mmCIF file of C-alpha atoms in Angstrom:
data_model
loop_
_atom_site.group_PDB
_atom_site.id
_atom_site.type_symbol
_atom_site.label_atom_id
_atom_site.label_comp_id
_atom_site.label_asym_id
_atom_site.label_seq_id
_atom_site.Cartn_x
_atom_site.Cartn_y
_atom_site.Cartn_z
ATOM 1 C CA MET A 1 1.115 15.569 21.114
ATOM 2 C CA LYS A 2 -1.771 13.487 19.761
ATOM 3 C CA ALA A 3 -1.217 10.035 18.255
ATOM 4 C CA VAL A 4 -3.351 7.051 17.214
ATOM 5 C CA ARG A 5 -2.715 3.931 19.285
ATOM 6 C CA VAL A 6 -4.150 0.506 18.478
ATOM 7 C CA ALA A 7 -5.469 -1.914 21.097
ATOM 8 C CA GLU A 8 -5.339 -5.704 21.033
ATOM 9 C CA ASP A 9 -8.912 -5.908 19.750
ATOM 10 C CA GLY A 10 -8.037 -3.704 16.776
ATOM 11 C CA SER A 11 -9.780 -0.597 18.094
ATOM 12 C CA VAL A 12 -7.929 2.705 17.996
ATOM 13 C CA ALA A 13 -7.799 5.634 20.381
ATOM 14 C CA VAL A 14 -6.296 9.103 20.271
ATOM 15 C CA VAL A 15 -3.733 9.352 23.066
ATOM 16 C CA GLY A 16 -1.210 11.849 24.293
ATOM 17 C CA VAL A 17 2.449 10.911 23.864
ATOM 18 C CA PRO A 18 5.675 12.923 24.142
ATOM 19 C CA VAL A 19 7.060 14.653 21.070
ATOM 20 C CA PRO A 20 10.044 12.515 19.989
ATOM 21 C CA ARG A 21 13.525 13.856 20.615
ATOM 22 C CA ILE A 22 15.794 13.664 17.601
ATOM 23 C CA GLY A 23 19.384 12.483 17.377
ATOM 24 C CA PRO A 24 22.269 13.898 15.322
ATOM 25 C CA GLY A 25 21.199 12.218 12.070
ATOM 26 C CA ASP A 26 17.440 12.403 12.545
ATOM 27 C CA ALA A 27 14.668 14.746 11.429
ATOM 28 C CA LEU A 28 11.429 15.754 13.111
ATOM 29 C CA LEU A 29 8.432 15.780 10.793
ATOM 30 C CA ARG A 30 5.286 17.793 11.411
ATOM 31 C CA THR A 31 2.672 15.548 9.858
ATOM 32 C CA GLY A 32 0.431 17.000 7.180
ATOM 33 C CA ALA A 33 -1.577 13.913 6.268
ATOM 34 C CA ALA A 34 -1.554 10.181 6.926
ATOM 35 C CA GLY A 35 -3.481 7.476 5.104
ATOM 36 C CA ILE A 36 -5.291 4.516 6.611
ATOM 37 C CA CYS A 37 -3.857 1.431 4.925
ATOM 38 C CA GLY A 38 -5.861 -1.731 4.365
ATOM 39 C CA SER A 39 -3.444 -3.528 6.674
ATOM 40 C CA ASP A 40 -4.492 -1.150 9.477
ATOM 41 C CA LEU A 41 -7.960 -2.708 9.245
ATOM 42 C CA LEU A 42 -6.911 -6.384 9.481
ATOM 43 C CA PRO A 43 -7.689 -7.515 13.061
ATOM 44 C CA TRP A 44 -5.247 -10.446 13.047
ATOM 45 C CA TYR A 45 -2.466 -8.194 11.773
ATOM 46 C CA VAL A 46 -2.951 -5.198 14.055
ATOM 47 C CA ARG A 47 -3.179 -7.471 17.108
ATOM 48 C CA ARG A 48 0.555 -7.940 16.642
ATOM 49 C CA LYS A 49 0.940 -4.169 16.900
ATOM 50 C CA ALA A 50 -1.169 -3.747 20.045
ATOM 51 C CA GLY A 51 -0.014 -0.795 22.100
ATOM 52 C CA SER A 52 1.838 0.862 19.234
ATOM 53 C CA VAL A 53 1.099 3.936 17.130
ATOM 54 C CA LEU A 54 -0.102 3.080 13.627
ATOM 55 C CA GLY A 55 0.656 4.773 10.329
ATOM 56 C CA HIS A 56 3.111 4.421 7.466
ATOM 57 C CA GLU A 57 1.488 6.387 4.622
ATOM 58 C CA VAL A 58 2.630 9.803 5.788
ATOM 59 C CA ALA A 59 3.829 13.144 4.458
ATOM 60 C CA GLY A 60 4.650 16.464 6.050
ATOM 61 C CA GLU A 61 7.252 19.151 6.735
ATOM 62 C CA ILE A 62 10.613 19.004 8.488
ATOM 63 C CA VAL A 63 10.584 21.258 11.555
ATOM 64 C CA GLU A 64 13.847 20.173 13.197
ATOM 65 C CA LEU A 65 17.075 18.541 12.007
ATOM 66 C CA GLY A 66 19.979 16.885 13.754
ATOM 67 C CA GLY A 67 23.363 18.524 13.388
ATOM 68 C CA GLU A 68 24.777 15.747 11.203
ATOM 69 C CA VAL A 69 22.041 15.756 8.536
ATOM 70 C CA ASP A 70 22.980 16.575 4.947
ATOM 71 C CA GLY A 71 20.642 16.944 1.990
ATOM 72 C CA PHE A 72 17.583 18.215 3.874
ATOM 73 C CA ALA A 73 16.616 21.534 5.442
ATOM 74 C CA VAL A 74 14.009 22.755 7.896
ATOM 75 C CA GLY A 75 10.892 23.552 5.898
ATOM 76 C CA ASP A 76 11.406 20.759 3.362
ATOM 77 C CA ARG A 77 8.340 18.695 2.623
ATOM 78 C CA ILE A 78 9.092 14.983 2.637
ATOM 79 C CA VAL A 79 7.605 11.531 2.349
ATOM 80 C CA PRO A 80 9.535 8.932 4.387
ATOM 81 C CA HIS A 81 9.454 5.171 4.057
ATOM 82 C CA HIS A 82 8.710 3.413 7.349
ATOM 83 C CA HIS A 83 11.445 0.812 6.767
ATOM 84 C CA ALA A 84 14.947 1.344 5.400
ATOM 85 C CA ALA A 85 17.207 -1.327 3.963
ATOM 86 C CA CYS A 86 20.978 -1.002 4.266
ATOM 87 C CA GLY A 87 21.560 -0.885 0.508
ATOM 88 C CA GLU A 88 24.782 -2.865 0.757
ATOM 89 C CA CYS A 89 24.011 -6.479 1.704
ATOM 90 C CA ALA A 90 23.465 -9.328 -0.759
ATOM 91 C CA GLU A 91 19.695 -8.974 -0.489
ATOM 92 C CA CYS A 92 19.827 -5.266 -1.326
ATOM 93 C CA ARG A 93 22.299 -5.750 -4.167
ATOM 94 C CA ASN A 94 20.013 -8.359 -5.681
ATOM 95 C CA GLY A 95 16.841 -6.250 -5.495
ATOM 96 C CA ARG A 96 15.465 -7.874 -2.341
ATOM 97 C CA ALA A 97 15.471 -4.837 -0.057
ATOM 98 C CA VAL A 98 12.510 -6.066 1.999
ATOM 99 C CA HIS A 99 14.591 -9.069 3.076
ATOM 100 C CA CYS A 100 17.532 -6.993 4.288
ATOM 101 C CA ARG A 101 18.361 -7.722 7.933
ATOM 102 C CA GLU A 102 18.091 -4.026 8.752
ATOM 103 C CA TRP A 103 14.709 -3.639 7.056
ATOM 104 C CA LYS A 104 12.383 -4.145 10.017
ATOM 105 C CA SER A 105 14.816 -2.830 12.608
ATOM 106 C CA SER A 106 14.048 0.653 11.292
ATOM 107 C CA SER A 107 10.705 2.393 11.818
ATOM 108 C CA LEU A 108 9.053 5.770 12.209
ATOM 109 C CA ASP A 109 8.907 7.040 15.797
ATOM 110 C CA PRO A 110 6.300 6.649 17.230
ATOM 111 C CA GLY A 111 4.433 5.949 13.957
ATOM 112 C CA GLY A 112 2.983 7.958 11.102
ATOM 113 C CA MET A 113 -0.340 8.736 12.756
ATOM 114 C CA ALA A 114 1.069 11.320 15.129
ATOM 115 C CA GLU A 115 1.333 15.088 15.071
ATOM 116 C CA PHE A 116 5.130 14.863 15.046
ATOM 117 C CA VAL A 117 7.234 11.944 13.793
ATOM 118 C CA ARG A 118 10.935 11.298 14.245
ATOM 119 C CA ILE A 119 12.529 10.090 11.038
ATOM 120 C CA PRO A 120 15.530 8.021 12.180
ATOM 121 C CA ALA A 121 18.867 8.641 10.485
ATOM 122 C CA GLU A 122 18.768 5.403 8.505
ATOM 123 C CA ASN A 123 15.277 6.120 7.143
ATOM 124 C CA LEU A 124 16.131 9.735 6.407
ATOM 125 C CA SER A 125 19.332 9.020 4.510
ATOM 126 C CA ARG A 126 18.265 5.852 2.706
ATOM 127 C CA ASP A 127 14.585 6.155 1.802
ATOM 128 C CA THR A 128 13.090 9.596 2.385
ATOM 129 C CA LEU A 129 12.052 11.684 -0.618
ATOM 130 C CA SER A 130 11.523 15.409 -1.075
ATOM 131 C CA VAL A 131 7.998 16.259 -2.175
ATOM 132 C CA PRO A 132 7.884 18.560 -5.227
ATOM 133 C CA PRO A 133 5.739 21.714 -4.979
ATOM 134 C CA VAL A 134 3.246 20.358 -7.510
ATOM 135 C CA LEU A 135 2.059 17.757 -4.973
ATOM 136 C CA SER A 136 0.000 18.275 -1.846
ATOM 137 C CA ASP A 137 0.680 16.336 1.352
ATOM 138 C CA GLU A 138 -2.465 14.334 0.618
ATOM 139 C CA GLU A 139 -1.162 13.272 -2.776
ATOM 140 C CA ALA A 140 2.254 12.487 -1.288
ATOM 141 C CA THR A 141 0.709 9.953 1.111
ATOM 142 C CA PHE A 142 0.057 7.783 -1.963
ATOM 143 C CA VAL A 143 3.758 7.382 -2.762
ATOM 144 C CA GLU A 144 4.206 4.383 -0.454
ATOM 145 C CA PRO A 145 1.027 2.546 -1.542
ATOM 146 C CA LEU A 146 1.793 3.134 -5.217
ATOM 147 C CA ALA A 147 5.379 1.965 -4.633
ATOM 148 C CA THR A 148 4.052 -1.387 -3.405
ATOM 149 C CA VAL A 149 2.078 -1.752 -6.651
ATOM 150 C CA VAL A 150 5.107 -0.717 -8.715
ATOM 151 C CA LYS A 151 7.116 -3.442 -7.006
ATOM 152 C CA ALA A 152 4.317 -5.996 -7.485
ATOM 153 C CA PHE A 153 4.213 -5.287 -11.225
ATOM 154 C CA ALA A 154 7.971 -5.714 -11.446
ATOM 155 C CA ARG A 155 7.968 -8.974 -9.466
ATOM 156 C CA GLY A 156 5.177 -10.354 -11.603
ATOM 157 C CA GLY A 157 6.838 -9.231 -14.830
ATOM 158 C CA PHE A 158 3.861 -7.195 -16.042
ATOM 159 C CA THR A 159 4.210 -5.646 -19.497
ATOM 160 C CA ALA A 160 1.964 -3.372 -21.542
ATOM 161 C CA ALA A 161 1.306 -6.224 -23.957
ATOM 162 C CA GLN A 162 -0.481 -8.170 -21.227
ATOM 163 C CA SER A 163 -4.095 -7.955 -20.136
ATOM 164 C CA LEU A 164 -4.703 -7.175 -16.465
ATOM 165 C CA LEU A 165 -7.488 -8.003 -14.042
ATOM 166 C CA ALA A 166 -7.461 -6.336 -10.621
ATOM 167 C CA VAL A 167 -9.421 -8.423 -8.115
ATOM 168 C CA GLY A 168 -10.410 -6.219 -5.199
ATOM 169 C CA LEU A 169 -10.781 -2.539 -6.033
ATOM 170 C CA GLY A 170 -9.645 -0.842 -2.873
ATOM 171 C CA THR A 171 -6.882 1.741 -3.050
ATOM 172 C CA THR A 172 -4.206 -0.612 -4.380
ATOM 173 C CA GLY A 173 -6.604 -2.234 -6.830
ATOM 174 C CA GLN A 174 -7.472 1.180 -8.263
ATOM 175 C CA LEU A 175 -3.770 2.051 -8.393
ATOM 176 C CA ALA A 176 -3.076 -1.217 -10.223
ATOM 177 C CA VAL A 177 -5.675 -0.315 -12.847
ATOM 178 C CA ARG A 178 -4.200 3.176 -13.249
ATOM 179 C CA LEU A 179 -0.618 1.935 -13.364
ATOM 180 C CA ALA A 180 -1.490 -0.605 -16.063
ATOM 181 C CA LYS A 181 -3.235 2.083 -18.101
ATOM 182 C CA SER A 182 -0.280 4.447 -17.705
ATOM 183 C CA ALA A 183 1.979 1.659 -19.000
ATOM 184 C CA GLY A 184 -0.133 1.434 -22.154
ATOM 185 C CA ALA A 185 -2.081 -1.758 -21.475
ATOM 186 C CA SER A 186 -5.075 -2.006 -23.785
ATOM 187 C CA ARG A 187 -7.189 -4.474 -21.807
ATOM 188 C CA VAL A 188 -7.628 -3.638 -18.134
ATOM 189 C CA ALA A 189 -10.445 -4.960 -15.963
ATOM 190 C CA GLY A 190 -11.531 -4.915 -12.338
ATOM 191 C CA ALA A 191 -13.596 -7.140 -10.059
ATOM 192 C CA ASP A 192 -15.218 -6.341 -6.722
ATOM 193 C CA ARG A 193 -18.476 -6.717 -4.832
ATOM 194 C CA VAL A 194 -18.831 -3.009 -3.964
ATOM 195 C CA ALA A 195 -20.772 -0.940 -6.496
ATOM 196 C CA SER A 196 -19.027 2.371 -5.768
ATOM 197 C CA ARG A 197 -15.616 0.797 -6.281
ATOM 198 C CA LEU A 198 -16.656 -0.823 -9.548
ATOM 199 C CA GLU A 199 -17.818 2.577 -10.769
ATOM 200 C CA LEU A 200 -14.551 4.201 -9.704
ATOM 201 C CA ALA A 201 -12.555 1.483 -11.502
ATOM 202 C CA ARG A 202 -14.309 2.413 -14.730
ATOM 203 C CA GLY A 203 -13.209 5.980 -14.122
ATOM 204 C CA SER A 204 -9.703 4.694 -13.405
ATOM 205 C CA GLY A 205 -9.575 3.185 -16.872
ATOM 206 C CA ALA A 206 -11.016 -0.303 -16.554
ATOM 207 C CA SER A 207 -12.795 -1.255 -19.779
ATOM 208 C CA GLU A 208 -14.523 -4.190 -18.049
ATOM 209 C CA THR A 209 -15.797 -4.646 -14.504
ATOM 210 C CA PHE A 210 -17.169 -7.750 -12.821
ATOM 211 C CA ASP A 211 -19.540 -7.706 -9.857
ATOM 212 C CA VAL A 212 -18.576 -10.757 -7.799
ATOM 213 C CA SER A 213 -21.365 -10.175 -5.292
ATOM 214 C CA ARG A 214 -23.645 -11.920 -7.789
ATOM 215 C CA ASP A 215 -21.431 -14.470 -9.529
ATOM 216 C CA ARG A 216 -18.100 -16.210 -9.074
ATOM 217 C CA LEU A 217 -15.251 -14.623 -10.944
ATOM 218 C CA PRO A 218 -14.601 -17.556 -13.314
ATOM 219 C CA ASP A 219 -18.252 -17.473 -14.342
ATOM 220 C CA VAL A 220 -18.443 -13.754 -15.168
ATOM 221 C CA ALA A 221 -15.036 -13.243 -16.800
ATOM 222 C CA ALA A 222 -15.632 -14.477 -20.331
ATOM 223 C CA GLU A 223 -11.917 -14.510 -21.173
ATOM 224 C CA SER A 224 -8.861 -15.141 -19.044
ATOM 225 C CA PHE A 225 -6.190 -12.558 -18.243
ATOM 226 C CA ASP A 226 -2.413 -12.597 -18.516
ATOM 227 C CA PHE A 227 -1.874 -10.848 -15.190
ATOM 228 C CA VAL A 228 -4.343 -11.150 -12.297
ATOM 229 C CA PHE A 229 -3.608 -8.778 -9.425
ATOM 230 C CA VAL A 230 -5.343 -10.115 -6.296
ATOM 231 C CA GLY A 231 -5.782 -7.621 -3.481
ATOM 232 C CA PRO A 232 -7.610 -9.571 -0.739
ATOM 233 C CA GLY A 233 -5.412 -11.920 1.260
ATOM 234 C CA LYS A 234 -8.022 -14.640 1.342
ATOM 235 C CA ALA A 235 -7.410 -18.160 0.083
ATOM 236 C CA GLU A 236 -10.905 -18.450 -1.372
ATOM 237 C CA VAL A 237 -10.401 -15.263 -3.402
ATOM 238 C CA ILE A 238 -7.015 -16.416 -4.688
ATOM 239 C CA GLU A 239 -8.402 -19.841 -5.629
ATOM 240 C CA SER A 240 -11.292 -18.241 -7.502
ATOM 241 C CA ALA A 241 -8.969 -15.794 -9.258
ATOM 242 C CA LEU A 242 -6.669 -18.602 -10.420
ATOM 243 C CA ALA A 243 -9.367 -19.731 -12.816
ATOM 244 C CA ALA A 244 -9.217 -16.312 -14.510
ATOM 245 C CA VAL A 245 -5.474 -16.538 -15.254
ATOM 246 C CA ALA A 246 -4.590 -17.313 -18.866
ATOM 247 C CA PRO A 247 -2.242 -20.212 -19.656
ATOM 248 C CA GLY A 248 1.282 -18.989 -19.099
ATOM 249 C CA GLY A 249 -0.029 -16.086 -17.024
ATOM 250 C CA THR A 250 0.633 -14.780 -13.530
ATOM 251 C CA LEU A 251 -1.428 -14.427 -10.375
ATOM 252 C CA LEU A 252 0.034 -11.697 -8.175
ATOM 253 C CA ALA A 253 -0.837 -12.222 -4.485
ATOM 254 C CA PHE A 254 -0.645 -8.693 -3.097
ATOM 255 C CA THR A 255 -1.933 -8.804 0.486
ATOM 256 C CA MET A 256 -0.675 -10.968 3.320
ATOM 257 C CA ALA A 257 -3.052 -13.696 4.439
ATOM 258 C CA ALA A 258 -3.748 -14.654 8.027
ATOM 259 C CA PRO A 259 -1.376 -17.382 9.298
ATOM 260 C CA GLU A 260 -4.122 -20.000 9.373
ATOM 261 C CA GLU A 261 -5.122 -19.479 5.720
ATOM 262 C CA ARG A 262 -4.311 -22.409 3.426
ATOM 263 C CA LEU A 263 -4.364 -22.375 -0.369
ATOM 264 C CA ILE A 264 -5.645 -25.439 -2.198
ATOM 265 C CA VAL A 265 -4.226 -25.657 -5.701
ATOM 266 C CA SER A 266 -3.766 -28.404 -8.242
ATOM 267 C CA PRO A 267 -0.061 -28.876 -9.111
ATOM 268 C CA HIS A 268 -1.300 -30.715 -12.210
ATOM 269 C CA ASP A 269 -3.181 -27.649 -13.433
ATOM 270 C CA LEU A 270 -0.373 -25.268 -12.506
ATOM 271 C CA TYR A 271 2.079 -27.380 -14.475
ATOM 272 C CA PHE A 272 0.136 -27.820 -17.681
ATOM 273 C CA ARG A 273 -1.275 -24.287 -17.655
ATOM 274 C CA GLU A 274 2.126 -22.885 -16.599
ATOM 275 C CA VAL A 275 0.496 -20.432 -14.215
ATOM 276 C CA ARG A 276 2.767 -18.577 -11.823
ATOM 277 C CA ILE A 277 1.704 -17.508 -8.318
ATOM 278 C CA VAL A 278 3.890 -14.587 -7.254
ATOM 279 C CA PRO A 279 3.602 -12.839 -3.869
ATOM 280 C CA SER A 280 4.814 -9.280 -3.392
ATOM 281 C CA TYR A 281 5.521 -7.607 -0.054
ATOM 282 C CA SER A 282 6.016 -3.866 0.550
ATOM 283 C CA ALA A 283 8.490 -1.844 -1.554
ATOM 284 C CA GLY A 284 12.065 -0.645 -1.674
ATOM 285 C CA PRO A 285 13.773 2.693 -2.346
ATOM 286 C CA ASP A 286 13.749 2.343 -6.137
ATOM 287 C CA ASP A 287 10.011 1.633 -6.058
ATOM 288 C CA MET A 288 9.411 4.706 -3.888
ATOM 289 C CA ARG A 289 11.305 6.934 -6.321
ATOM 290 C CA GLU A 290 9.415 5.562 -9.305
ATOM 291 C CA ALA A 291 6.068 5.996 -7.543
ATOM 292 C CA LEU A 292 6.837 9.622 -6.681
ATOM 293 C CA ALA A 293 7.811 10.310 -10.296
ATOM 294 C CA LEU A 294 4.603 8.719 -11.580
ATOM 295 C CA ILE A 295 2.420 10.821 -9.292
ATOM 296 C CA ALA A 296 4.357 14.072 -9.761
ATOM 297 C CA SER A 297 4.271 13.730 -13.550
ATOM 298 C CA GLY A 298 0.525 13.111 -13.550
ATOM 299 C CA ARG A 299 0.915 9.688 -15.187
ATOM 300 C CA VAL A 300 -0.911 8.175 -12.201
ATOM 301 C CA SER A 301 -3.482 10.493 -10.642
ATOM 302 C CA VAL A 302 -4.395 9.976 -7.000
ATOM 303 C CA SER A 303 -6.210 13.002 -5.605
ATOM 304 C CA ASP A 304 -9.655 11.729 -6.612
ATOM 305 C CA LEU A 305 -9.083 8.483 -4.668
ATOM 306 C CA VAL A 306 -9.489 10.346 -1.376
ATOM 307 C CA THR A 307 -13.105 9.950 -0.301
ATOM 308 C CA HIS A 308 -12.943 11.044 3.342
ATOM 309 C CA ARG A 309 -10.799 13.269 5.554
ATOM 310 C CA PHE A 310 -10.876 13.344 9.335
ATOM 311 C CA PRO A 311 -8.797 15.368 11.792
ATOM 312 C CA ILE A 312 -6.657 13.202 14.032
ATOM 313 C CA GLU A 313 -9.002 13.911 16.937
ATOM 314 C CA ARG A 314 -11.656 11.879 15.091
ATOM 315 C CA ALA A 315 -9.423 8.913 14.271
ATOM 316 C CA PRO A 316 -11.825 6.262 15.657
ATOM 317 C CA GLU A 317 -14.544 7.636 13.371
ATOM 318 C CA ALA A 318 -12.113 7.619 10.451
ATOM 319 C CA PHE A 319 -11.237 3.957 11.020
ATOM 320 C CA ALA A 320 -14.913 3.037 11.313
ATOM 321 C CA ARG A 321 -15.600 4.731 7.981
ATOM 322 C CA ALA A 322 -12.645 3.062 6.306
ATOM 323 C CA ALA A 323 -13.974 -0.324 7.429
ATOM 324 C CA ARG A 324 -17.211 0.270 5.474
ATOM 325 C CA PRO A 325 -16.220 -0.057 1.813
ATOM 326 C CA GLU A 326 -19.409 1.147 0.124
ATOM 327 C CA GLY A 327 -18.902 4.801 -0.725
ATOM 328 C CA SER A 328 -15.378 4.994 0.638
ATOM 329 C CA LEU A 329 -11.905 4.282 -0.652
ATOM 330 C CA LYS A 330 -8.935 6.158 0.812
ATOM 331 C CA VAL A 331 -9.595 7.693 4.212
ATOM 332 C CA LEU A 332 -7.018 10.234 5.395
ATOM 333 C CA LEU A 333 -6.182 11.715 8.762
ATOM 334 C CA THR A 334 -5.353 15.417 8.624
ATOM 335 C CA PHE A 335 -3.274 17.437 11.071
ATOM 336 C CA GLY A 336 -2.987 21.035 12.163
ATOM 337 C CA GLY A 337 -6.508 22.075 11.170
#
């Protein structure tokens, strides 16, 4: 079967790998669509994955089941999470699923960007969701990315009474704008340097947009915001965005930064302004369920966020397009024609 493998330099190639063999509690997924995540485009991050098959935003149809599987049937359409917490340890019981010891020991085999994917028993039983008929496979690939935003809002304590600024209007930035609007927030804004993404944010519900290709964020945002959702994992972006946080507000650091990045902040200012800096990593099962419900109900629309589709055979072209932000947002790989 075809799969997308990443090299140490971050380049990808379509390679042939064996179709995974399933165990008694596993399922075999025929992939319908897989999204290219922003993390798949970070050279320092994908270097750690060199030699592996990428992909964790995936949806498709079960074509084979192990004999011990309950709750699923061949032909079911599903969206699996690439990691699965145990659900029983202290971390899980206290809402910290991503810090469960079993979290990273589980993964999709060989990865989501493959024609067929083995869903291990722990992933299948703990964090795999059935896709309702109202959703396409393309729409279902947004469940995991939206779940990460759902979790970020919860960690940061976002409420509808707060104003929100999304800094960086890639897929998750657009989802943050839409999630805030669906929650009833009256003042929602976005900032980016890419014209097409600023325009899309206005369509997503942002009443204000700031073009940071011309001016620094603190200079163009006339008023500060209660909740500043920062997409780029760059210290300079976070430092600039801090100036746009209202006293008593929250800066949500969404994307991991490279190990060498260092943040320079004034403890004096943080103290007297009472600004919180809250990081948020991935999502857990509850977040996945909430994200699916939001998309299926139409409260958060996602289909218009897809700007490009490429068959898996053209994966290198798809990654090259995803790396050029002007005119693109979510780039999907499609399977089976």
